[in-house]
PDB file of C-alpha atoms in Angstrom:
ATOM      1  CA  SER C 996      23.052  -5.315  26.441  1.00 60.00           C
ATOM      2  CA  LEU C 997      22.327  -5.141  22.728  1.00 60.00           C
ATOM      3  CA  TYR C 998      20.180  -7.871  21.295  1.00 66.00           C
ATOM      4  CA  GLY C 999      21.071  -8.266  17.633  1.00 77.00           C
ATOM      5  CA  CYS C1000      24.513  -6.302  17.468  1.00 82.00           C
ATOM      6  CA  CYS C1001      25.145  -7.168  14.021  1.00 85.00           C
ATOM      7  CA  THR C1002      28.885  -6.717  13.735  1.00 88.00           C
ATOM      8  CA  GLY C1003      29.310  -4.996  17.229  1.00 90.00           C
ATOM      9  CA  GLY C1004      30.197  -1.545  15.835  1.00 90.00           C
ATOM     10  CA  ILE C1005      27.202   0.233  17.779  1.00 88.00           C
ATOM     11  CA  VAL C1006      27.558  -1.669  21.000  1.00 90.00           C
ATOM     12  CA  ALA C1007      31.482  -1.326  20.938  1.00 93.00           C
ATOM     13  CA  SER C1008      31.314   2.717  20.425  1.00 90.00           C
ATOM     14  CA  ILE C1009      28.828   2.935  23.525  1.00 90.00           C
ATOM     15  CA  ALA C1010      30.951   0.842  25.617  1.00 91.00           C
ATOM     16  CA  LYS C1011      33.831   2.745  24.598  1.00 92.00           C
ATOM     17  CA  ASN C1012      32.491   6.000  25.841  1.00 91.00           C
ATOM     18  CA  PHE C1013      31.192   4.133  29.305  1.00 91.00           C
ATOM     19  CA  PRO C1014      33.965   2.393  30.395  1.00 91.00           C
ATOM     20  CA  CYS C1015      32.713   1.396  34.189  1.00 90.00           C
ATOM     21  CA  ILE C1016      29.878  -0.178  32.559  1.00 88.00           C
ATOM     22  CA  ASN C1017      29.647  -4.073  31.324  1.00 87.00           C
ATOM     23  CA  PHE C1018      28.026  -4.558  27.819  1.00 89.00           C
ATOM     24  CA  TYR C1019      27.196  -7.598  26.181  1.00 88.00           C
ATOM     25  CA  GLY C1020      26.509  -8.004  22.281  1.00 89.00           C
ATOM     26  CA  PHE C1021      24.242 -10.702  21.521  1.00 87.00           C
ATOM     27  CA  ASP C1022      23.504 -12.120  17.866  1.00 86.00           C
ATOM     28  CA  VAL C1023      22.311 -15.278  16.213  1.00 82.00           C
ATOM     29  CA  GLU C1024      24.871 -15.367  13.470  1.00 86.00           C
ATOM     30  CA  GLU C1025      28.040 -16.459  14.566  1.00 90.00           C
ATOM     31  CA  LYS C1026      29.749 -14.849  11.462  1.00 93.00           C
ATOM     32  CA  PHE C1027      28.980 -11.341  13.066  1.00 92.00           C
ATOM     33  CA  ILE C1028      30.308 -12.321  16.648  1.00 92.00           C
ATOM     34  CA  SER C1029      32.979 -13.773  15.241  1.00 94.00           C
ATOM     35  CA  PHE C1030      34.131 -10.403  13.342  1.00 95.00           C
ATOM     36  CA  ALA C1031      33.167  -8.263  16.269  1.00 94.00           C
ATOM     37  CA  ARG C1032      35.421 -10.432  18.618  1.00 95.00           C
ATOM     38  CA  GLN C1033      38.277  -9.816  16.055  1.00 95.00           C
ATOM     39  CA  GLN C1034      37.573  -5.930  15.760  1.00 94.00           C
ATOM     40  CA  PHE C1035      36.376  -4.673  19.318  1.00 94.00           C
ATOM     41  CA  HIS C1036      38.867  -5.480  22.347  1.00 91.00           C
ATOM     42  CA  SER C1037      37.520  -3.951  25.635  1.00 92.00           C
ATOM     43  CA  ALA C1038      37.490  -5.044  29.012  1.00 93.00           C
ATOM     44  CA  ASN C1039      33.997  -4.014  29.651  1.00 92.00           C
ATOM     45  CA  LEU C1040      32.665  -5.647  26.255  1.00 92.00           C
ATOM     46  CA  GLN C1041      31.594  -9.302  25.544  1.00 90.00           C
ATOM     47  CA  PHE C1042      30.075 -10.864  22.426  1.00 92.00           C
ATOM     48  CA  THR C1043      28.196 -14.141  22.064  1.00 88.00           C
ATOM     49  CA  SER C1044      25.914 -15.721  19.608  1.00 86.00           C
ATOM     50  CA  ASP C1045      24.301 -17.878  22.418  1.00 83.00           C
ATOM     51  CA  VAL C1046      21.063 -15.676  23.057  1.00 73.00           C
ATOM     52  CA  SER C1047      20.282 -17.704  25.950  1.00 74.00           C
ATOM     53  CA  ALA C1048      23.042 -16.432  27.830  1.00 73.00           C
ATOM     54  CA  LEU C1049      21.133 -13.163  27.772  1.00 72.00           C
ATOM     55  CA  SER C1050      18.675 -14.378  30.061  1.00 68.00           C
ATOM     56  CA  SER C1051      21.163 -16.325  32.358  1.00 70.00           C
ATOM     57  CA  ASN C1052      21.804 -13.319  34.488  1.00 65.00           C
ATOM     58  CA  PRO C1053      18.992 -11.449  35.102  1.00 65.00           C
ATOM     59  CA  LYS C1054      20.892  -7.929  36.047  1.00 82.00           C
ATOM     60  CA  ASN C1055      20.569  -5.861  32.838  1.00 85.00           C
ATOM     61  CA  ASP C1056      19.312  -2.031  33.321  1.00 88.00           C
ATOM     62  CA  LEU C1057      19.112  -1.695  29.525  1.00 88.00           C
ATOM     63  CA  VAL C1058      18.671  -4.092  26.754  1.00 89.00           C
ATOM     64  CA  TYR C1059      18.871  -2.300  23.251  1.00 88.00           C
ATOM     65  CA  SER C1060      17.978  -3.722  19.919  1.00 88.00           C
ATOM     66  CA  ILE C1061      17.655  -2.262  16.360  1.00 85.00           C
ATOM     67  CA  ASP C1062      16.068  -3.841  13.406  1.00 84.00           C
ATOM     68  CA  VAL C1063      15.614  -7.390  15.293  1.00 84.00           C
ATOM     69  CA  LEU C1064      11.932  -8.324  16.109  1.00 85.00           C
ATOM     70  CA  HIS C1065      10.750  -8.165  12.393  1.00 81.00           C
ATOM     71  CA  HIS C1066      13.091 -11.141  11.762  1.00 78.00           C
ATOM     72  CA  ILE C1067      11.397 -12.888  14.497  1.00 78.00           C
ATOM     73  CA  ASP C1068       7.567 -13.986  14.646  1.00 72.00           C
ATOM     74  CA  PRO C1069       6.285 -14.805  16.845  1.00 78.00           C
ATOM     75  CA  TYR C1070       7.780 -12.481  19.205  1.00 83.00           C
ATOM     76  CA  ASP C1071       7.482 -14.722  22.450  1.00 86.00           C
ATOM     77  CA  ILE C1072      10.948 -16.057  22.117  1.00 83.00           C
ATOM     78  CA  ALA C1073      12.553 -12.562  22.106  1.00 85.00           C
ATOM     79  CA  LEU C1074      10.341 -11.431  24.989  1.00 89.00           C
ATOM     80  CA  GLN C1075      10.899 -14.484  27.108  1.00 87.00           C
ATOM     81  CA  GLN C1076      14.698 -13.814  27.020  1.00 85.00           C
ATOM     82  CA  VAL C1077      14.658 -10.166  27.389  1.00 88.00           C
ATOM     83  CA  SER C1078      12.369  -9.759  30.197  1.00 89.00           C
ATOM     84  CA  GLN C1079      13.938 -12.593  31.758  1.00 87.00           C
ATOM     85  CA  SER C1080      17.445 -10.684  31.534  1.00 86.00           C
ATOM     86  CA  LEU C1081      16.193  -7.290  32.889  1.00 90.00           C
ATOM     87  CA  ASN C1082      16.508  -6.299  36.623  1.00 90.00           C
ATOM     88  CA  LYS C1083      13.194  -5.077  38.212  1.00 90.00           C
ATOM     89  CA  THR C1084      13.399  -1.414  36.738  1.00 91.00           C
ATOM     90  CA  GLY C1085      15.176  -2.360  33.726  1.00 91.00           C
ATOM     91  CA  HIS C1086      14.022  -1.159  30.083  1.00 93.00           C
ATOM     92  CA  TRP C1087      14.197  -2.400  26.453  1.00 92.00           C
ATOM     93  CA  LEU C1088      14.504   0.083  23.991  1.00 92.00           C
ATOM     94  CA  LEU C1089      13.789  -1.184  20.461  1.00 92.00           C
ATOM     95  CA  ILE C1090      13.679   0.173  17.125  1.00 89.00           C
ATOM     96  CA  GLU C1091      11.896  -1.438  14.053  1.00 89.00           C
ATOM     97  CA  PRO C1092      11.308  -0.447  10.752  1.00 87.00           C
ATOM     98  CA  ASN C1093       7.879   1.381  10.630  1.00 84.00           C
ATOM     99  CA  SER C1094       5.550  -1.166   8.412  1.00 80.00           C
ATOM    100  CA  ARG C1095       3.247   2.130   8.038  1.00 80.00           C
ATOM    101  CA  ASN C1096       5.701   3.898   6.162  1.00 77.00           C
ATOM    102  CA  PHE C1097       5.469   3.668   2.147  1.00 76.00           C
ATOM    103  CA  TYR C1098       9.298   3.934   1.585  1.00 74.00           C
ATOM    104  CA  ILE C1099       9.817   1.121   4.317  1.00 74.00           C
ATOM    105  CA  ASN C1100       7.278  -1.005   2.462  1.00 72.00           C
ATOM    106  CA  LEU C1101       8.257  -0.328  -1.231  1.00 73.00           C
ATOM    107  CA  LEU C1102      12.221  -0.381  -0.911  1.00 68.00           C
ATOM    108  CA  GLN C1103      13.615  -1.892   2.300  1.00 64.00           C
ATOM    109  CA  ARG C1104      11.281  -5.035   3.377  1.00 63.00           C
ATOM    110  CA  ARG C1105      12.117  -7.975   2.173  1.00 67.00           C
ATOM    111  CA  PRO C1106      10.232 -10.871   1.243  1.00 68.00           C
ATOM    112  CA  HIS C1107      11.022 -13.161   4.284  1.00 69.00           C
ATOM    113  CA  GLU C1108      10.645 -10.761   6.856  1.00 70.00           C
ATOM    114  CA  THR C1109       7.529  -9.870   8.801  1.00 72.00           C
ATOM    115  CA  ASN C1110       5.887  -6.572   9.644  1.00 77.00           C
ATOM    116  CA  PHE C1111       6.544  -5.263  12.802  1.00 82.00           C
ATOM    117  CA  VAL C1112       3.171  -4.347  14.262  1.00 84.00           C
ATOM    118  CA  PRO C1113       3.632  -2.189  17.495  1.00 88.00           C
ATOM    119  CA  HIS C1114       0.218  -2.895  19.233  1.00 88.00           C
ATOM    120  CA  ARG C1115       0.521  -6.442  18.524  1.00 88.00           C
ATOM    121  CA  PHE C1116       3.926  -6.753  20.319  1.00 90.00           C
ATOM    122  CA  ILE C1117       2.562  -4.244  23.035  1.00 92.00           C
ATOM    123  CA  MET C1118      -0.185  -6.938  23.673  1.00 92.00           C
ATOM    124  CA  LYS C1119       1.982  -9.792  23.857  1.00 92.00           C
ATOM    125  CA  SER C1120       4.780  -8.251  26.056  1.00 93.00           C
ATOM    126  CA  ALA C1121       2.294  -8.306  28.737  1.00 92.00           C
ATOM    127  CA  ALA C1122       2.228 -12.020  29.219  1.00 91.00           C
ATOM    128  CA  HIS C1123       5.896 -11.725  29.933  1.00 91.00           C
ATOM    129  CA  HIS C1124       5.819  -9.309  32.562  1.00 90.00           C
ATOM    130  CA  MET C1125       6.730  -6.274  30.221  1.00 93.00           C
ATOM    131  CA  ALA C1126       5.182  -3.065  30.666  1.00 94.00           C
ATOM    132  CA  PHE C1127       4.395  -0.392  27.548  1.00 95.00           C
ATOM    133  CA  VAL C1128       6.188   3.024  28.575  1.00 95.00           C
ATOM    134  CA  SER C1129       6.324   4.969  25.331  1.00 93.00           C
ATOM    135  CA  LYS C1130       6.149   4.814  21.681  1.00 90.00           C
ATOM    136  CA  THR C1131       7.809   7.440  18.904  1.00 86.00           C
ATOM    137  CA  TYR C1132       8.639   7.425  15.468  1.00 83.00           C
ATOM    138  CA  MET C1133      11.734   8.907  13.783  1.00 80.00           C
ATOM    139  CA  HIS C1134      14.031   8.887  10.604  1.00 74.00           C
ATOM    140  CA  LEU C1135      11.777  10.388   7.961  1.00 67.00           C
ATOM    141  CA  TRP C1136      14.828  10.344   5.419  1.00 66.00           C
ATOM    142  CA  PRO C1137      16.095   7.273   4.217  1.00 64.00           C
ATOM    143  CA  SER C1138      19.772   6.469   5.522  1.00 63.00           C
ATOM    144  CA  PHE C1139      21.329   6.750   1.977  1.00 66.00           C
ATOM    145  CA  LEU C1140      21.140  10.495   2.655  1.00 67.00           C
ATOM    146  CA  HIS C1141      24.252  10.915   4.668  1.00 71.00           C
ATOM    147  CA  LYS C1142      23.615  14.779   4.806  1.00 78.00           C
ATOM    148  CA  VAL C1143      20.535  16.872   4.877  1.00 76.00           C
ATOM    149  CA  SER C1144      20.265  20.661   5.113  1.00 81.00           C
ATOM    150  CA  PRO C1145      19.394  22.469   8.623  1.00 85.00           C
ATOM    151  CA  PHE C1146      16.124  23.117   7.228  1.00 86.00           C
ATOM    152  CA  LEU C1147      15.347  19.410   6.307  1.00 79.00           C
ATOM    153  CA  VAL C1148      16.549  17.993   9.859  1.00 77.00           C
ATOM    154  CA  THR C1149      14.005  20.783  11.355  1.00 82.00           C
ATOM    155  CA  LEU C1150      11.402  19.427   9.061  1.00 81.00           C
ATOM    156  CA  GLU C1151      12.127  15.872  10.015  1.00 76.00           C
ATOM    157  CA  CYS C1152      11.563  16.685  13.594  1.00 75.00           C
ATOM    158  CA  GLN C1153       8.154  17.881  13.071  1.00 77.00           C
ATOM    159  CA  LEU C1154       7.108  15.223  10.469  1.00 76.00           C
ATOM    160  CA  GLU C1155       8.634  12.384  11.697  1.00 71.00           C
ATOM    161  CA  LYS C1156       6.077  12.528  14.725  1.00 71.00           C
ATOM    162  CA  ASN C1157       3.115  11.146  12.219  1.00 72.00           C
ATOM    163  CA  SER C1158       2.942   7.245  12.524  1.00 76.00           C
ATOM    164  CA  VAL C1159       2.819   7.143   8.814  1.00 76.00           C
ATOM    165  CA  ILE C1160       5.818   9.168   8.308  1.00 75.00           C
ATOM    166  CA  GLY C1161       8.638   8.048  10.526  1.00 76.00           C
ATOM    167  CA  GLY C1162      10.632   5.497   9.159  1.00 80.00           C
ATOM    168  CA  SER C1163      10.784   3.845  12.328  1.00 84.00           C
ATOM    169  CA  VAL C1164       9.138   2.930  15.413  1.00 88.00           C
ATOM    170  CA  VAL C1165      11.000   3.418  18.799  1.00 89.00           C
ATOM    171  CA  LEU C1166       9.148   1.689  21.658  1.00 91.00           C
ATOM    172  CA  ASP C1167      10.410   1.781  25.360  1.00 92.00           C
ATOM    173  CA  MET C1168       9.217  -1.209  27.577  1.00 93.00           C
ATOM    174  CA  ARG C1169       9.698  -1.851  31.117  1.00 94.00           C
ATOM    175  CA  SER C1170      10.020  -4.975  33.144  1.00 89.00           C
TER     176      SER C1170
END
């Protein structure tokens, strides 16, 4: 399941490559879901804006979310929905803007958004029977750079491990 699938492109691309696995795209914005339904048709792919449907069938192996939680505060509702949707060995892989990164705070953060604070989220997740597995950082270069040299790619792989430099924080949580 992709929690916060926006217009569905990412989950549709993944579903296309794994036709024997069922995929579900969730987003609270009905206009995104309508667009996704019009654009992507596959027997193994469904879209809905009813995020409560995520927790109605607790058999998901993986829930993947990108840039969702900094729009939600407190995190409890998302934690409850995702934790209830996962099977006993399921994982939640989430990617959020790194609030410790200068570029993210200066140019990408909007006034209505909250900072995603990984340690605060990890502490709250225990109450929802979620366990912390790992935390990494990635994406040093801003997304408007569509092509970078091989040297810069290598440099990024080394530098983005620093919690202040990586543009995104990636958490792996387990049910």
